[in-house]
Amino acid sequence: MTERIDGHTILIGLMAYPIRHSMSPMMHNNAFAKLGLNYAYLAFDITNDKLSDAVKAIRTLDMRGSNVSMPNKQKIIPYLDKLDPAAKLCGAVNTIVNDDGILTGYTTDGTGFMKSLEDENLDIRGKKMTLSGAGGAGTAIAVQAALDGVAEISIFNAKDKFWDNAERNVDIINKKTNCKATLHTLEDREDFRSEIADSTIYCDSTGVGMKPLEDETLVIDPGWFRKDIIVYDTVYAPRTTKLMKVAQKAGVTHVFNGLGMVLEQGAEAFKLWTGKSMPVEYIRELLFKEDK
Ligand code: NAD
């Protein structure tokens, strides 16, 4: 990579904490090298208290932009000049683009989710989705699915600190899109089972299935899944989650972890910064071969 870097190299950042484990630097720098683009992507440990200075640095250093992750996805908003419509509806940003000092915030997690289904030739527009979770990932997925034409979303959440957010998501989707969203509590198991039974896709966007909950799943009984339902877990470490094992046991054909979403949210951001399409199949190979 050093051969690529010279006095004209354009910097793109990733501002989050903790962030050293991220796959994004690997994805973007390999994509820049493959296309011969003179950019470099670096991760920075940025907590909320450093956010103001970090955003100033984007302008001062004339960076092309940055990714933003936890704990900054919501807190970054007041520092930006403009928001793309999906970021506004989500109340969160994961990508910043700097156009001559004007900073625009985007969210590419939801588009990444929808694109990853398209990559598998799956179209959920006009269909019903059951979605567990209403945190950062769940919000982005619900909002983008609704904007893209998914007909119905049944959102399930525990009565925890994210419940208010789940209420907000349902309200915004019903007011601002043509999708019909309903809110349900995860504690009502029979309701959960019957909404899944009625859906084209079940997506789990909770952290259940990843450390420290890697031995857990919200759906335990394979009998809850038809073979033709799509089962999508946003977790990507481990690669095969407990939920995915339940779906496989049920004989479900389309079972996915969150790697496709990681890839496509990155590709979307790459396009926003460079105007070029990420060499997705090349990066997919690098990403999917890493065994985590
Ligand atoms: P978050 O903290 O914002 O939200 C967590 C959600 O999980 C909430 O809805 C919460 O109610 C729910 N939850 C937590 N513990 C639970 C439990 N024991 N039982 C039921 N529900 C529970 O987190 P996030 O940023 O939305 O991330 C959620 C998951 O999505 C993580 O596994 C993360 O790795 C994954 N993720 C994947 C991608 C991707 O590109 N594939 C992107 C973002 C997040």
mmCIF file of N, CA, C and O and ligand atoms in Angstrom, residues 109 133-138 157-158 160 162 186 205-208 210 213 218 234-236 258 261-262 265, ligand 1:
data_model
loop_
_atom_site.group_PDB
_atom_site.id
_atom_site.type_symbol
_atom_site.label_atom_id
_atom_site.label_comp_id
_atom_site.label_asym_id
_atom_site.label_seq_id
_atom_site.Cartn_x
_atom_site.Cartn_y
_atom_site.Cartn_z
ATOM 1 N N ASP A 109 -26.039 1.575 6.150
ATOM 2 C CA ASP A 109 -26.302 0.234 6.702
ATOM 3 C C ASP A 109 -27.574 -0.374 6.097
ATOM 4 O O ASP A 109 -27.603 -1.553 5.744
ATOM 5 N N GLY A 133 -35.293 -6.316 16.970
ATOM 6 C CA GLY A 133 -34.262 -5.312 17.232
ATOM 7 C C GLY A 133 -34.636 -3.945 16.703
ATOM 8 O O GLY A 133 -35.244 -3.817 15.634
ATOM 9 N N ALA A 134 -34.285 -2.917 17.480
ATOM 10 C CA ALA A 134 -34.581 -1.538 17.086
ATOM 11 C C ALA A 134 -33.448 -0.625 17.539
ATOM 12 O O ALA A 134 -33.662 0.531 17.903
ATOM 13 N N GLY A 135 -32.228 -1.159 17.530
ATOM 14 C CA GLY A 135 -31.056 -0.345 17.827
ATOM 15 C C GLY A 135 -30.548 0.276 16.527
ATOM 16 O O GLY A 135 -31.340 0.510 15.592
ATOM 17 N N GLY A 136 -29.246 0.525 16.443
ATOM 18 C CA GLY A 136 -28.682 1.166 15.257
ATOM 19 C C GLY A 136 -28.952 0.364 13.990
ATOM 20 O O GLY A 136 -29.479 0.901 13.002
ATOM 21 N N ALA A 137 -28.636 -0.918 14.019
ATOM 22 C CA ALA A 137 -28.802 -1.759 12.824
ATOM 23 C C ALA A 137 -30.287 -1.927 12.493
ATOM 24 O O ALA A 137 -30.695 -1.778 11.334
ATOM 25 N N GLY A 138 -31.091 -2.219 13.515
ATOM 26 C CA GLY A 138 -32.520 -2.444 13.291
ATOM 27 C C GLY A 138 -33.210 -1.214 12.724
ATOM 28 O O GLY A 138 -34.068 -1.326 11.841
ATOM 29 N N ASN A 157 -39.290 -6.072 19.854
ATOM 30 C CA ASN A 157 -38.183 -5.699 20.742
ATOM 31 C C ASN A 157 -38.525 -6.102 22.164
ATOM 32 O O ASN A 157 -39.700 -6.230 22.517
ATOM 33 N N ALA A 158 -37.483 -6.325 22.974
ATOM 34 C CA ALA A 158 -37.711 -6.561 24.399
ATOM 35 C C ALA A 158 -38.141 -5.227 25.017
ATOM 36 O O ALA A 158 -37.884 -4.152 24.440
ATOM 37 N N ASP A 160 -36.866 -3.174 26.843
ATOM 38 C CA ASP A 160 -35.620 -2.679 27.423
ATOM 39 C C ASP A 160 -35.431 -1.212 27.035
ATOM 40 O O ASP A 160 -36.372 -0.556 26.580
ATOM 41 N N PHE A 162 -34.309 0.080 24.526
ATOM 42 C CA PHE A 162 -34.516 0.373 23.105
ATOM 43 C C PHE A 162 -36.001 0.421 22.728
ATOM 44 O O PHE A 162 -36.334 0.655 21.575
ATOM 45 N N LEU A 186 -41.165 -8.855 22.324
ATOM 46 C CA LEU A 186 -40.531 -10.173 22.178
ATOM 47 C C LEU A 186 -41.027 -11.161 23.232
ATOM 48 O O LEU A 186 -40.902 -12.375 23.058
ATOM 49 N N SER A 205 -31.794 -8.309 14.160
ATOM 50 C CA SER A 205 -30.785 -7.243 14.237
ATOM 51 C C SER A 205 -30.389 -6.962 15.677
ATOM 52 O O SER A 205 -29.854 -5.891 15.977
ATOM 53 N N THR A 206 -30.682 -7.905 16.584
ATOM 54 C CA THR A 206 -30.220 -7.735 17.976
ATOM 55 C C THR A 206 -28.790 -8.281 18.072
ATOM 56 O O THR A 206 -28.307 -8.923 17.149
ATOM 57 N N GLY A 207 -28.156 -8.043 19.176
ATOM 58 C CA GLY A 207 -26.798 -8.593 19.363
ATOM 59 C C GLY A 207 -26.833 -10.051 19.833
ATOM 60 O O GLY A 207 -25.786 -10.647 20.057
ATOM 61 N N VAL A 208 -28.038 -10.644 19.943
ATOM 62 C CA VAL A 208 -28.139 -12.042 20.380
ATOM 63 C C VAL A 208 -27.518 -12.930 19.288
ATOM 64 O O VAL A 208 -27.854 -12.786 18.119
ATOM 65 N N MET A 210 -24.102 -13.056 19.083
ATOM 66 C CA MET A 210 -22.677 -12.716 19.127
ATOM 67 C C MET A 210 -22.218 -12.590 20.581
ATOM 68 O O MET A 210 -23.049 -12.547 21.489
ATOM 69 N N LEU A 213 -23.383 -13.421 23.876
ATOM 70 C CA LEU A 213 -24.629 -14.195 23.742
ATOM 71 C C LEU A 213 -24.532 -15.181 22.570
ATOM 72 O O LEU A 213 -25.530 -15.472 21.909
ATOM 73 N N LEU A 218 -33.073 -16.034 19.466
ATOM 74 C CA LEU A 218 -34.442 -15.664 19.836
ATOM 75 C C LEU A 218 -35.441 -16.698 19.329
ATOM 76 O O LEU A 218 -36.529 -16.834 19.860
ATOM 77 N N THR A 234 -27.934 -10.261 11.391
ATOM 78 C CA THR A 234 -26.959 -9.189 11.117
ATOM 79 C C THR A 234 -25.603 -9.467 11.772
ATOM 80 O O THR A 234 -24.614 -8.833 11.445
ATOM 81 N N VAL A 235 -25.567 -10.437 12.673
ATOM 82 C CA VAL A 235 -24.294 -10.816 13.315
ATOM 83 C C VAL A 235 -23.388 -11.492 12.280
ATOM 84 O O VAL A 235 -23.871 -12.242 11.427
ATOM 85 N N TYR A 236 -22.089 -11.195 12.324
ATOM 86 C CA TYR A 236 -21.158 -11.862 11.401
ATOM 87 C C TYR A 236 -19.988 -12.537 12.116
ATOM 88 O O TYR A 236 -19.125 -13.136 11.479
ATOM 89 N N GLY A 258 -24.355 -11.453 8.674
ATOM 90 C CA GLY A 258 -24.300 -10.033 8.358
ATOM 91 C C GLY A 258 -23.145 -9.597 7.457
ATOM 92 O O GLY A 258 -22.986 -8.397 7.195
ATOM 93 N N MET A 261 -24.040 -7.553 4.379
ATOM 94 C CA MET A 261 -24.425 -6.182 4.742
ATOM 95 C C MET A 261 -23.182 -5.331 4.996
ATOM 96 O O MET A 261 -23.113 -4.171 4.579
ATOM 97 N N VAL A 262 -22.182 -5.917 5.667
ATOM 98 C CA VAL A 262 -20.914 -5.204 5.895
ATOM 99 C C VAL A 262 -20.308 -4.793 4.548
ATOM 100 O O VAL A 262 -19.886 -3.648 4.349
ATOM 101 N N GLN A 265 -22.656 -2.101 2.696
ATOM 102 C CA GLN A 265 -22.667 -0.753 3.290
ATOM 103 C C GLN A 265 -21.365 -0.052 2.966
ATOM 104 O O GLN A 265 -21.324 1.159 2.735
HETATM 105 P P1 NAD B 1 -27.615 -1.559 19.487
HETATM 106 O O1 NAD B 1 -26.964 -1.656 20.818
HETATM 107 O O2 NAD B 1 -27.880 -0.236 18.894
HETATM 108 O O3 NAD B 1 -29.052 -2.343 19.562
HETATM 109 C C1 NAD B 1 -29.159 -3.584 20.214
HETATM 110 C C2 NAD B 1 -30.541 -4.220 19.961
HETATM 111 O O4 NAD B 1 -30.498 -5.556 20.454
HETATM 112 C C3 NAD B 1 -31.695 -3.544 20.674
HETATM 113 O O5 NAD B 1 -32.862 -3.629 19.887
HETATM 114 C C4 NAD B 1 -31.854 -4.380 21.943
HETATM 115 O O6 NAD B 1 -33.177 -4.327 22.465
HETATM 116 C C5 NAD B 1 -31.544 -5.756 21.400
HETATM 117 N N1 NAD B 1 -31.060 -6.702 22.408
HETATM 118 C C6 NAD B 1 -29.888 -6.653 23.089
HETATM 119 N N2 NAD B 1 -29.773 -7.709 23.913
HETATM 120 C C7 NAD B 1 -30.908 -8.442 23.752
HETATM 121 C C8 NAD B 1 -31.398 -9.655 24.324
HETATM 122 N N3 NAD B 1 -30.691 -10.330 25.245
HETATM 123 N N4 NAD B 1 -32.593 -10.119 23.929
HETATM 124 C C9 NAD B 1 -33.325 -9.437 23.011
HETATM 125 N N5 NAD B 1 -32.913 -8.307 22.416
HETATM 126 C C10 NAD B 1 -31.724 -7.809 22.796
HETATM 127 O O7 NAD B 1 -26.739 -2.464 18.538
HETATM 128 P P2 NAD B 1 -26.629 -2.395 16.919
HETATM 129 O O8 NAD B 1 -25.563 -1.454 16.552
HETATM 130 O O9 NAD B 1 -27.999 -2.219 16.363
HETATM 131 O O10 NAD B 1 -26.090 -3.865 16.610
HETATM 132 C C11 NAD B 1 -26.932 -4.991 16.749
HETATM 133 C C12 NAD B 1 -26.331 -6.191 16.028
HETATM 134 O O11 NAD B 1 -26.213 -5.922 14.641
HETATM 135 C C13 NAD B 1 -24.914 -6.530 16.508
HETATM 136 O O12 NAD B 1 -24.793 -7.936 16.511
HETATM 137 C C14 NAD B 1 -24.011 -5.945 15.447
HETATM 138 O O13 NAD B 1 -22.797 -6.677 15.297
HETATM 139 C C15 NAD B 1 -24.876 -6.126 14.212
HETATM 140 N N6 NAD B 1 -24.574 -5.144 13.162
HETATM 141 C C16 NAD B 1 -24.252 -5.635 11.941
HETATM 142 C C17 NAD B 1 -23.993 -4.765 10.881
HETATM 143 C C18 NAD B 1 -23.653 -5.335 9.556
HETATM 144 O O14 NAD B 1 -23.263 -4.571 8.654
HETATM 145 N N7 NAD B 1 -23.793 -6.627 9.369
HETATM 146 C C19 NAD B 1 -24.062 -3.376 11.089
HETATM 147 C C20 NAD B 1 -24.393 -2.906 12.359
HETATM 148 C C21 NAD B 1 -24.644 -3.802 13.383
#
